[in-house]
PDB file of C-alpha atoms and ligand atoms in Angstrom:
ATOM      1  CA  MET A 113       4.834  13.452 -18.703  1.00  0.00           C
ATOM      2  CA  SER A 114       3.096  16.507 -18.182  1.00  0.00           C
ATOM      3  CA  VAL A 115       1.653  17.200 -14.555  1.00  0.00           C
ATOM      4  CA  HIS A 116      -1.485  18.283 -16.352  1.00  0.00           C
ATOM      5  CA  SER A 117      -1.743  15.301 -18.609  1.00  0.00           C
ATOM      6  CA  SER A 118      -5.737  14.479 -17.212  1.00  0.00           C
ATOM      7  CA  ALA A 119      -6.352  18.269 -17.718  1.00  0.00           C
ATOM      8  CA  ASN A 120      -8.202  17.502 -21.068  1.00  0.00           C
ATOM      9  CA  ILE A 121     -10.344  14.912 -19.536  1.00  0.00           C
ATOM     10  CA  LYS A 122     -14.161  15.607 -19.748  1.00  0.00           C
ATOM     11  CA  ARG A 123     -15.192  13.732 -16.738  1.00  0.00           C
ATOM     12  CA  ILE A 124     -13.071  11.987 -14.372  1.00  0.00           C
ATOM     13  CA  THR A 125     -13.887   8.072 -13.991  1.00  0.00           C
ATOM     14  CA  THR A 126     -12.568   5.306 -11.789  1.00  0.00           C
ATOM     15  CA  HIS A 127     -11.080   4.093 -15.047  1.00  0.00           C
ATOM     16  CA  ILE A 128      -9.322   7.115 -15.370  1.00  0.00           C
ATOM     17  CA  LEU A 129      -7.904   7.553 -11.900  1.00  0.00           C
ATOM     18  CA  GLN A 130      -6.421   3.911 -12.529  1.00  0.00           C
ATOM     19  CA  GLU A 131      -4.719   4.805 -15.541  1.00  0.00           C
ATOM     20  CA  MET A 132      -3.257   7.970 -13.713  1.00  0.00           C
ATOM     21  CA  LYS A 133      -2.010   5.546 -11.255  1.00  0.00           C
ATOM     22  CA  ASN A 134      -0.577   3.478 -14.006  1.00  0.00           C
ATOM     23  CA  ARG A 135       1.390   6.074 -15.549  1.00  0.00           C
ATOM     24  CA  GLY A 136       2.749   7.748 -12.476  1.00  0.00           C
ATOM     25  CA  GLU A 137       0.298  10.958 -12.832  1.00  0.00           C
ATOM     26  CA  LYS A 138      -0.467  12.104  -9.334  1.00  0.00           C
ATOM     27  CA  ILE A 139      -4.144  12.435  -8.226  1.00  0.00           C
ATOM     28  CA  SER A 140      -5.544  15.837  -6.766  1.00  0.00           C
ATOM     29  CA  MET A 141      -8.390  15.522  -4.263  1.00  0.00           C
ATOM     30  CA  LEU A 142      -9.821  18.001  -2.020  1.00  0.00           C
ATOM     31  CA  THR A 143     -13.209  18.179   0.204  1.00  0.00           C
ATOM     32  CA  ALA A 144     -16.064  20.306  -0.845  1.00  0.00           C
ATOM     33  CA  TYR A 145     -19.573  20.539   0.820  1.00  0.00           C
ATOM     34  CA  ASP A 146     -21.672  23.063  -0.648  1.00  0.00           C
ATOM     35  CA  PHE A 147     -22.500  24.231  -4.243  1.00  0.00           C
ATOM     36  CA  SER A 148     -20.219  27.634  -4.653  1.00  0.00           C
ATOM     37  CA  MET A 149     -17.062  25.841  -2.952  1.00  0.00           C
ATOM     38  CA  ALA A 150     -17.550  22.660  -5.447  1.00  0.00           C
ATOM     39  CA  LYS A 151     -17.936  24.897  -8.685  1.00  0.00           C
ATOM     40  CA  ILE A 152     -14.422  26.652  -7.708  1.00  0.00           C
ATOM     41  CA  VAL A 153     -12.846  23.440  -6.814  1.00  0.00           C
ATOM     42  CA  ASP A 154     -14.113  21.840 -10.003  1.00  0.00           C
ATOM     43  CA  ASP A 155     -13.140  24.532 -12.295  1.00  0.00           C
ATOM     44  CA  ALA A 156      -9.543  24.602 -10.802  1.00  0.00           C
ATOM     45  CA  GLY A 157      -9.405  21.226 -12.431  1.00  0.00           C
ATOM     46  CA  ILE A 158      -9.306  19.028  -9.338  1.00  0.00           C
ATOM     47  CA  ASP A 159      -9.574  15.177  -9.874  1.00  0.00           C
ATOM     48  CA  ILE A 160     -11.792  13.998  -7.279  1.00  0.00           C
ATOM     49  CA  ILE A 161     -14.124  16.045  -4.611  1.00  0.00           C
ATOM     50  CA  LEU A 162     -14.651  14.270  -1.161  1.00  0.00           C
ATOM     51  CA  VAL A 163     -17.894  15.111   0.120  1.00  0.00           C
ATOM     52  CA  GLY A 164     -16.138  14.309   3.740  1.00  0.00           C
ATOM     53  CA  ASP A 165     -17.989  13.738   6.862  1.00  0.00           C
ATOM     54  CA  SER A 166     -15.578  16.483   7.981  1.00  0.00           C
ATOM     55  CA  ALA A 167     -18.398  18.581   7.107  1.00  0.00           C
ATOM     56  CA  SER A 168     -19.647  17.518  10.647  1.00  0.00           C
ATOM     57  CA  ASN A 169     -16.570  19.711  11.812  1.00  0.00           C
ATOM     58  CA  VAL A 170     -15.953  22.546   9.372  1.00  0.00           C
ATOM     59  CA  MET A 171     -19.765  22.988   8.244  1.00  0.00           C
ATOM     60  CA  ALA A 172     -21.535  22.102  11.455  1.00  0.00           C
ATOM     61  CA  GLY A 173     -18.883  22.830  14.241  1.00  0.00           C
ATOM     62  CA  HIS A 174     -19.226  19.375  15.839  1.00  0.00           C
ATOM     63  CA  GLU A 175     -16.066  18.349  17.760  1.00  0.00           C
ATOM     64  CA  THR A 176     -16.086  14.955  15.715  1.00  0.00           C
ATOM     65  CA  THR A 177     -17.236  13.339  12.691  1.00  0.00           C
ATOM     66  CA  LEU A 178     -19.807  11.249  14.565  1.00  0.00           C
ATOM     67  CA  PRO A 179     -22.600  13.323  14.697  1.00  0.00           C
ATOM     68  CA  ILE A 180     -23.397  13.875  10.909  1.00  0.00           C
ATOM     69  CA  THR A 181     -26.398  12.157   9.636  1.00  0.00           C
ATOM     70  CA  LEU A 182     -26.825  10.305   6.279  1.00  0.00           C
ATOM     71  CA  ASP A 183     -29.759  12.774   5.261  1.00  0.00           C
ATOM     72  CA  GLN A 184     -27.303  15.793   6.078  1.00  0.00           C
ATOM     73  CA  MET A 185     -24.330  14.068   4.041  1.00  0.00           C
ATOM     74  CA  ILE A 186     -26.833  13.495   1.210  1.00  0.00           C
ATOM     75  CA  TYR A 187     -27.973  17.248   1.460  1.00  0.00           C
ATOM     76  CA  HIS A 188     -24.148  18.366   1.416  1.00  0.00           C
ATOM     77  CA  ALA A 189     -23.601  15.624  -1.466  1.00  0.00           C
ATOM     78  CA  SER A 190     -26.229  16.688  -3.945  1.00  0.00           C
ATOM     79  CA  SER A 191     -25.275  20.473  -3.426  1.00  0.00           C
ATOM     80  CA  VAL A 192     -21.977  19.520  -4.480  1.00  0.00           C
ATOM     81  CA  VAL A 193     -22.802  17.217  -7.491  1.00  0.00           C
ATOM     82  CA  ARG A 194     -25.035  19.875  -8.868  1.00  0.00           C
ATOM     83  CA  ALA A 195     -21.688  22.096  -9.212  1.00  0.00           C
ATOM     84  CA  VAL A 196     -19.494  19.568 -10.745  1.00  0.00           C
ATOM     85  CA  SER A 197     -19.032  18.965 -14.268  1.00  0.00           C
ATOM     86  CA  ARG A 198     -15.585  17.230 -14.301  1.00  0.00           C
ATOM     87  CA  ALA A 199     -14.393  16.011 -11.012  1.00  0.00           C
ATOM     88  CA  PHE A 200     -14.995  12.587  -9.723  1.00  0.00           C
ATOM     89  CA  VAL A 201     -17.463  13.065  -6.461  1.00  0.00           C
ATOM     90  CA  VAL A 202     -16.904  10.250  -3.629  1.00  0.00           C
ATOM     91  CA  VAL A 203     -19.119  10.808  -0.635  1.00  0.00           C
ATOM     92  CA  ASP A 204     -18.484   9.583   2.975  1.00  0.00           C
ATOM     93  CA  ILE A 205     -20.936   6.993   4.518  1.00  0.00           C
ATOM     94  CA  PRO A 206     -21.290   8.532   8.001  1.00  0.00           C
ATOM     95  CA  PHE A 207     -20.894   6.772  11.320  1.00  0.00           C
ATOM     96  CA  GLY A 208     -23.658   4.301  12.229  1.00  0.00           C
ATOM     97  CA  SER A 209     -24.771   3.667   8.682  1.00  0.00           C
ATOM     98  CA  TYR A 210     -22.823   0.798   7.488  1.00  0.00           C
ATOM     99  CA  GLN A 211     -20.843  -0.854  10.202  1.00  0.00           C
ATOM    100  CA  GLY A 212     -21.838  -4.082  11.377  1.00  0.00           C
ATOM    101  CA  ASN A 213     -25.063  -4.567   9.013  1.00  0.00           C
ATOM    102  CA  SER A 214     -24.219  -5.002   5.269  1.00  0.00           C
ATOM    103  CA  SER A 215     -28.042  -4.496   4.675  1.00  0.00           C
ATOM    104  CA  GLU A 216     -28.216  -1.324   6.240  1.00  0.00           C
ATOM    105  CA  ALA A 217     -24.539  -0.595   4.425  1.00  0.00           C
ATOM    106  CA  LEU A 218     -26.156  -1.156   1.195  1.00  0.00           C
ATOM    107  CA  ARG A 219     -29.383   0.786   1.764  1.00  0.00           C
ATOM    108  CA  SER A 220     -27.125   3.854   2.932  1.00  0.00           C
ATOM    109  CA  ALA A 221     -25.035   3.498   0.066  1.00  0.00           C
ATOM    110  CA  ILE A 222     -27.902   3.278  -2.614  1.00  0.00           C
ATOM    111  CA  ARG A 223     -29.465   6.329  -0.783  1.00  0.00           C
ATOM    112  CA  ILE A 224     -26.346   8.300  -1.269  1.00  0.00           C
ATOM    113  CA  MET A 225     -26.205   7.502  -5.122  1.00  0.00           C
ATOM    114  CA  LYS A 226     -29.749   7.803  -6.010  1.00  0.00           C
ATOM    115  CA  GLU A 227     -30.482  10.786  -3.643  1.00  0.00           C
ATOM    116  CA  SER A 228     -27.249  13.017  -4.387  1.00  0.00           C
ATOM    117  CA  GLY A 229     -25.996  11.658  -7.834  1.00  0.00           C
ATOM    118  CA  ALA A 230     -22.871  11.095  -6.657  1.00  0.00           C
ATOM    119  CA  HIS A 231     -20.364   8.618  -8.391  1.00  0.00           C
ATOM    120  CA  ALA A 232     -18.980   6.745  -5.302  1.00  0.00           C
ATOM    121  CA  ILE A 233     -18.808   6.178  -1.813  1.00  0.00           C
ATOM    122  CA  LYS A 234     -16.065   5.894   1.075  1.00  0.00           C
ATOM    123  CA  VAL A 235     -16.102   3.878   4.059  1.00  0.00           C
ATOM    124  CA  GLU A 236     -13.480   3.615   6.937  1.00  0.00           C
ATOM    125  CA  GLY A 237     -12.099   0.304   7.748  1.00  0.00           C
ATOM    126  CA  GLY A 238     -10.428  -2.817   6.597  1.00  0.00           C
ATOM    127  CA  ALA A 239     -11.544  -6.624   7.501  1.00  0.00           C
ATOM    128  CA  GLU A 240     -14.082  -5.627  10.083  1.00  0.00           C
ATOM    129  CA  ILE A 241     -16.445  -3.981   7.434  1.00  0.00           C
ATOM    130  CA  LYS A 242     -15.504  -6.436   4.750  1.00  0.00           C
ATOM    131  CA  GLU A 243     -19.010  -7.731   4.356  1.00  0.00           C
ATOM    132  CA  SER A 244     -20.430  -4.221   3.981  1.00  0.00           C
ATOM    133  CA  VAL A 245     -17.991  -3.338   1.396  1.00  0.00           C
ATOM    134  CA  VAL A 246     -18.380  -6.503  -0.648  1.00  0.00           C
ATOM    135  CA  ARG A 247     -22.347  -5.965  -0.541  1.00  0.00           C
ATOM    136  CA  ILE A 248     -22.116  -2.205  -1.695  1.00  0.00           C
ATOM    137  CA  LEU A 249     -19.906  -3.108  -4.512  1.00  0.00           C
ATOM    138  CA  SER A 250     -21.966  -6.003  -5.523  1.00  0.00           C
ATOM    139  CA  ALA A 251     -24.655  -3.456  -6.212  1.00  0.00           C
ATOM    140  CA  GLY A 252     -22.330  -1.718  -8.643  1.00  0.00           C
ATOM    141  CA  VAL A 253     -21.437   1.024  -6.380  1.00  0.00           C
ATOM    142  CA  PRO A 254     -17.635   1.964  -6.528  1.00  0.00           C
ATOM    143  CA  VAL A 255     -16.050   1.985  -2.953  1.00  0.00           C
ATOM    144  CA  MET A 256     -12.934   4.227  -1.798  1.00  0.00           C
ATOM    145  CA  GLY A 257     -11.545   2.633   1.390  1.00  0.00           C
ATOM    146  CA  HIS A 258     -10.184   4.527   4.145  1.00  0.00           C
ATOM    147  CA  LEU A 259      -7.228   3.243   6.451  1.00  0.00           C
ATOM    148  CA  GLY A 260      -4.723   4.692   9.227  1.00  0.00           C
ATOM    149  CA  LEU A 261      -6.322   7.665  11.266  1.00  0.00           C
ATOM    150  CA  THR A 262     -10.022   6.974  10.690  1.00  0.00           C
ATOM    151  CA  PRO A 263     -11.803   9.876  12.368  1.00  0.00           C
ATOM    152  CA  GLN A 264     -15.147   7.643  13.083  1.00  0.00           C
ATOM    153  CA  SER A 265     -13.013   5.668  15.316  1.00  0.00           C
ATOM    154  CA  ILE A 266     -11.601   8.596  17.268  1.00  0.00           C
ATOM    155  CA  TYR A 267     -13.082   7.245  20.664  1.00  0.00           C
ATOM    156  CA  LYS A 268     -11.428   3.863  20.159  1.00  0.00           C
ATOM    157  CA  PHE A 269      -8.033   5.461  19.388  1.00  0.00           C
ATOM    158  CA  GLY A 270      -8.392   8.374  21.899  1.00  0.00           C
ATOM    159  CA  THR A 271      -6.196  10.690  20.145  1.00  0.00           C
ATOM    160  CA  TYR A 272      -5.790  12.289  16.601  1.00  0.00           C
ATOM    161  CA  SER A 273      -1.776  11.257  16.475  1.00  0.00           C
ATOM    162  CA  VAL A 274      -0.104   9.459  13.935  1.00  0.00           C
ATOM    163  CA  ARG A 275      -1.328   5.581  13.511  1.00  0.00           C
ATOM    164  CA  ALA A 276       0.427   2.248  12.629  1.00  0.00           C
ATOM    165  CA  LYS A 277       3.840   3.189  13.953  1.00  0.00           C
ATOM    166  CA  GLU A 278       4.087  -0.035  15.709  1.00  0.00           C
ATOM    167  CA  SER A 279       4.822  -3.167  13.427  1.00  0.00           C
ATOM    168  CA  VAL A 280       1.588  -5.290  14.386  1.00  0.00           C
ATOM    169  CA  GLU A 281      -0.695  -2.221  13.437  1.00  0.00           C
ATOM    170  CA  ALA A 282       1.298  -1.333  10.413  1.00  0.00           C
ATOM    171  CA  GLN A 283       0.821  -5.280   9.286  1.00  0.00           C
ATOM    172  CA  LYS A 284      -2.763  -5.107   9.712  1.00  0.00           C
ATOM    173  CA  LEU A 285      -3.012  -1.904   7.853  1.00  0.00           C
ATOM    174  CA  LEU A 286      -1.027  -3.524   4.880  1.00  0.00           C
ATOM    175  CA  GLU A 287      -3.226  -6.318   5.037  1.00  0.00           C
ATOM    176  CA  ASP A 288      -6.440  -4.409   5.126  1.00  0.00           C
ATOM    177  CA  ALA A 289      -5.299  -2.562   2.092  1.00  0.00           C
ATOM    178  CA  LYS A 290      -4.732  -5.772   0.086  1.00  0.00           C
ATOM    179  CA  LEU A 291      -8.222  -6.884   1.427  1.00  0.00           C
ATOM    180  CA  LEU A 292      -9.791  -3.779   0.241  1.00  0.00           C
ATOM    181  CA  GLU A 293      -8.037  -4.185  -3.280  1.00  0.00           C
ATOM    182  CA  GLU A 294      -9.069  -8.016  -3.528  1.00  0.00           C
ATOM    183  CA  CYS A 295     -12.944  -7.134  -2.412  1.00  0.00           C
ATOM    184  CA  GLY A 296     -12.902  -4.570  -5.634  1.00  0.00           C
ATOM    185  CA  CYS A 297     -12.436  -1.055  -4.041  1.00  0.00           C
ATOM    186  CA  PHE A 298     -11.005   1.434  -6.526  1.00  0.00           C
ATOM    187  CA  ALA A 299      -8.913   3.536  -4.235  1.00  0.00           C
ATOM    188  CA  ILE A 300      -7.803   3.568  -0.606  1.00  0.00           C
ATOM    189  CA  VAL A 301      -7.280   6.915   1.476  1.00  0.00           C
ATOM    190  CA  LEU A 302      -4.417   6.643   3.868  1.00  0.00           C
ATOM    191  CA  GLU A 303      -4.567   9.242   7.109  1.00  0.00           C
ATOM    192  CA  LYS A 304      -1.739  10.199   8.970  1.00  0.00           C
ATOM    193  CA  ILE A 305       0.464   7.225   8.824  1.00  0.00           C
ATOM    194  CA  PRO A 306       4.258   7.243   8.709  1.00  0.00           C
ATOM    195  CA  ALA A 307       5.365   7.846   4.948  1.00  0.00           C
ATOM    196  CA  SER A 308       7.528   4.654   4.714  1.00  0.00           C
ATOM    197  CA  LEU A 309       4.551   2.584   5.343  1.00  0.00           C
ATOM    198  CA  ALA A 310       2.369   4.412   3.186  1.00  0.00           C
ATOM    199  CA  LYS A 311       4.930   3.938   0.256  1.00  0.00           C
ATOM    200  CA  LYS A 312       4.786   0.243   0.917  1.00  0.00           C
ATOM    201  CA  VAL A 313       1.330   0.190   0.715  1.00  0.00           C
ATOM    202  CA  ALA A 314       1.199   2.116  -2.671  1.00  0.00           C
ATOM    203  CA  GLU A 315       3.498  -0.184  -4.207  1.00  0.00           C
ATOM    204  CA  SER A 316       1.888  -3.446  -2.789  1.00  0.00           C
ATOM    205  CA  VAL A 317      -1.629  -2.555  -4.311  1.00  0.00           C
ATOM    206  CA  SER A 318      -2.330  -2.012  -7.841  1.00  0.00           C
ATOM    207  CA  ILE A 319      -5.141   0.664  -6.929  1.00  0.00           C
ATOM    208  CA  PRO A 320      -4.737   4.299  -6.308  1.00  0.00           C
ATOM    209  CA  VAL A 321      -3.717   5.437  -2.795  1.00  0.00           C
ATOM    210  CA  ILE A 322      -4.195   8.730  -1.773  1.00  0.00           C
ATOM    211  CA  GLY A 323      -2.779  10.345   1.370  1.00  0.00           C
ATOM    212  CA  ILE A 324      -3.406  12.821   3.850  1.00  0.00           C
ATOM    213  CA  GLY A 325      -0.455  13.042   6.482  1.00  0.00           C
ATOM    214  CA  ALA A 326       1.161   9.891   4.594  1.00  0.00           C
ATOM    215  CA  GLY A 327       3.777  11.483   2.665  1.00  0.00           C
ATOM    216  CA  GLY A 328       4.804  12.073  -1.083  1.00  0.00           C
ATOM    217  CA  ASN A 329       5.246   8.392  -1.987  1.00  0.00           C
ATOM    218  CA  VAL A 330       1.435   7.537  -2.718  1.00  0.00           C
ATOM    219  CA  ASP A 331      -0.572   8.291  -6.047  1.00  0.00           C
ATOM    220  CA  GLY A 332      -2.216  11.265  -4.948  1.00  0.00           C
ATOM    221  CA  GLN A 333      -2.896  13.830  -2.163  1.00  0.00           C
ATOM    222  CA  VAL A 334      -6.204  15.016  -0.079  1.00  0.00           C
ATOM    223  CA  LEU A 335      -6.852  18.097   2.036  1.00  0.00           C
ATOM    224  CA  VAL A 336      -9.916  19.512   3.768  1.00  0.00           C
ATOM    225  CA  VAL A 337     -10.499  22.656   2.030  1.00  0.00           C
ATOM    226  CA  HIS A 338     -11.147  24.868   4.653  1.00  0.00           C
ATOM    227  CA  ASP A 339      -7.771  24.098   5.787  1.00  0.00           C
ATOM    228  CA  LEU A 340      -5.706  24.574   2.486  1.00  0.00           C
ATOM    229  CA  LEU A 341      -7.521  28.132   2.471  1.00  0.00           C
ATOM    230  CA  GLY A 342      -6.777  29.177   5.917  1.00  0.00           C
ATOM    231  CA  ILE A 343     -10.507  29.458   6.875  1.00  0.00           C
ATOM    232  CA  THR A 344      -9.919  26.871   9.835  1.00  0.00           C
ATOM    233  CA  GLN A 345      -6.863  28.790  11.642  1.00  0.00           C
ATOM    234  CA  GLU A 346      -6.980  26.735  14.764  1.00  0.00           C
ATOM    235  CA  PHE A 347      -6.192  23.290  12.830  1.00  0.00           C
ATOM    236  CA  LYS A 348      -2.552  23.404  11.706  1.00  0.00           C
ATOM    237  CA  PRO A 349      -1.408  19.618  11.793  1.00  0.00           C
ATOM    238  CA  ARG A 350       2.382  18.970  10.184  1.00  0.00           C
ATOM    239  CA  PHE A 351       0.875  17.599   7.087  1.00  0.00           C
ATOM    240  CA  LEU A 352      -1.171  20.725   6.208  1.00  0.00           C
ATOM    241  CA  ARG A 353       0.199  23.193   3.790  1.00  0.00           C
ATOM    242  CA  GLN A 354      -1.771  26.346   3.705  1.00  0.00           C
ATOM    243  CA  TYR A 355      -2.356  27.865   0.471  1.00  0.00           C
ATOM    244  CA  ALA A 356      -4.312  30.911   1.453  1.00  0.00           C
ATOM    245  CA  ASP A 357      -5.229  33.025   4.246  1.00  0.00           C
ATOM    246  CA  LEU A 358      -8.882  33.287   3.723  1.00  0.00           C
ATOM    247  CA  GLN A 359      -9.597  33.872   7.524  1.00  0.00           C
ATOM    248  CA  SER A 360      -7.833  37.490   7.334  1.00  0.00           C
ATOM    249  CA  VAL A 361      -9.173  38.369   3.804  1.00  0.00           C
ATOM    250  CA  MET A 362     -12.629  37.531   5.012  1.00  0.00           C
ATOM    251  CA  MET A 363     -12.176  39.358   8.370  1.00  0.00           C
ATOM    252  CA  ASP A 364     -11.283  42.358   6.763  1.00  0.00           C
ATOM    253  CA  ALA A 365     -13.904  42.277   4.207  1.00  0.00           C
ATOM    254  CA  PHE A 366     -16.492  41.704   6.998  1.00  0.00           C
ATOM    255  CA  THR A 367     -15.037  44.451   9.353  1.00  0.00           C
ATOM    256  CA  ASN A 368     -15.112  46.944   6.432  1.00  0.00           C
ATOM    257  CA  TYR A 369     -18.564  45.975   5.438  1.00  0.00           C
ATOM    258  CA  ILE A 370     -19.781  46.838   9.092  1.00  0.00           C
ATOM    259  CA  LYS A 371     -17.689  50.063   9.177  1.00  0.00           C
ATOM    260  CA  ASP A 372     -19.211  51.338   5.999  1.00  0.00           C
ATOM    261  CA  VAL A 373     -22.773  50.448   7.049  1.00  0.00           C
ATOM    262  CA  LYS A 374     -22.313  51.978  10.448  1.00  0.00           C
ATOM    263  CA  SER A 375     -20.729  55.071   8.868  1.00  0.00           C
ATOM    264  CA  ARG A 376     -23.546  55.388   6.339  1.00  0.00           C
ATOM    265  CA  ASP A 377     -20.767  54.946   3.482  1.00  0.00           C
ATOM    266  CA  PHE A 378     -22.677  51.876   2.249  1.00  0.00           C
ATOM    267  CA  PRO A 379     -24.729  52.008  -0.043  1.00  0.00           C
ATOM    268  CA  ASN A 380     -23.746  55.259  -2.092  1.00  0.00           C
ATOM    269  CA  GLU A 381     -26.014  56.748  -4.779  1.00  0.00           C
ATOM    270  CA  SER A 382     -24.543  54.362  -7.524  1.00  0.00           C
ATOM    271  CA  GLU A 383     -25.511  51.443  -5.532  1.00  0.00           C
ATOM    272  CA  SER A 384     -29.002  52.810  -5.066  1.00  0.00           C
ATOM    273  CA  TYR A 385     -32.192  52.577  -7.027  1.00  0.00           C
TER     274      TYR A 385
HETATM  275  O1  KIV B 978     -13.992  13.682   5.869  1.00  0.00           O
HETATM  276  C1  KIV B 978     -12.859  13.840   5.380  1.00  0.00           C
HETATM  277  O2  KIV B 978     -12.606  15.101   4.812  1.00  0.00           O
HETATM  278  C2  KIV B 978     -11.847  12.799   5.080  1.00  0.00           C
HETATM  279  C3  KIV B 978     -10.357  13.214   4.598  1.00  0.00           C
HETATM  280  C4  KIV B 978      -9.619  13.821   5.739  1.00  0.00           C
HETATM  281  C5  KIV B 978      -9.752  12.045   3.984  1.00  0.00           C
HETATM  282  O3  KIV B 978     -12.046  11.829   5.257  1.00  0.00           O
END
C-alpha cells in the first residue's frame, strides 16, 4: 500500500475516509481558520481540514475555546471553504450552541452548513449530547465526535492533563465511542488519552478514529496548524511534533523590514513607480 494512495482523489468524502480506515491508510487532518492558510494546507494534500474552535485561542487570543461564537465560527469556516478544493472540511460547533437543546443544536449545525459551505460539523461529548447528535444527523449533516480531553469542558476538568487514565473514565469513553458510532457519526477525534485506550477504541468501532495526543494506533492524526508550524511557541505538549520554526522566520522578516524602512533602504528605485 502506498502512503499516498488517496493522493489522486479529487474530493475527500466521508465514504473515502471510511475506505481509508478499512484499508489501513492513515488519515491526515490539520486545523485552518483562514483562506490563505487553508489554501496551502489543501494544496499540500491534507485529507481533512478542521475549522477548530481552537480559533478562539490561536486567532483571537482567548485563554479557552469557550468565548468563540457561532457567527465567528461561520466566518472562519466560510473563509476556509473558499480556499479548499480537495480536503473534507469539518467545523466545530462552538460552546453553548448545541449542548442541552437539540433544536438549537440542529439550528446551529444548519447555519454552519448553509452559511459556510462546510461538509460536516464536530461536537464534543458522548451520551450527554446524544439527543443533539441524533437530531443533527437526522437532517443529513455528517457529525464527527470528540472524546477524551474536550476543551469546551475545561472548567469541569480543571486541567488540560491526560484524560481517562482511570478505568471508570476509560470505560465511559469506550462506551461513548460505541454510542457515537451507533448514532451514525462518521468519525471520532480522541484527544489526550492513553495510547492503549485509543488503540482499543479504534479497534472497537468501525468508523475512523483520529488522534491528538492519543498515540499511533489510531486511524489518523490531527494537530493545530499554528503549533505544527512553530508560530505558537509557548504551547509545547509532549504530543506535538513541530515541523517548522515559523516564529523565528517571521520575526527575522519583520525586524528586517522595520530596519529597511527606518534606514530608507526600502523601497528602492526598482520598487518604485
Ligand atoms: O479545536 C480544535 O483545534 C480541535 C482539535 C484540537 C482536535 O478540536
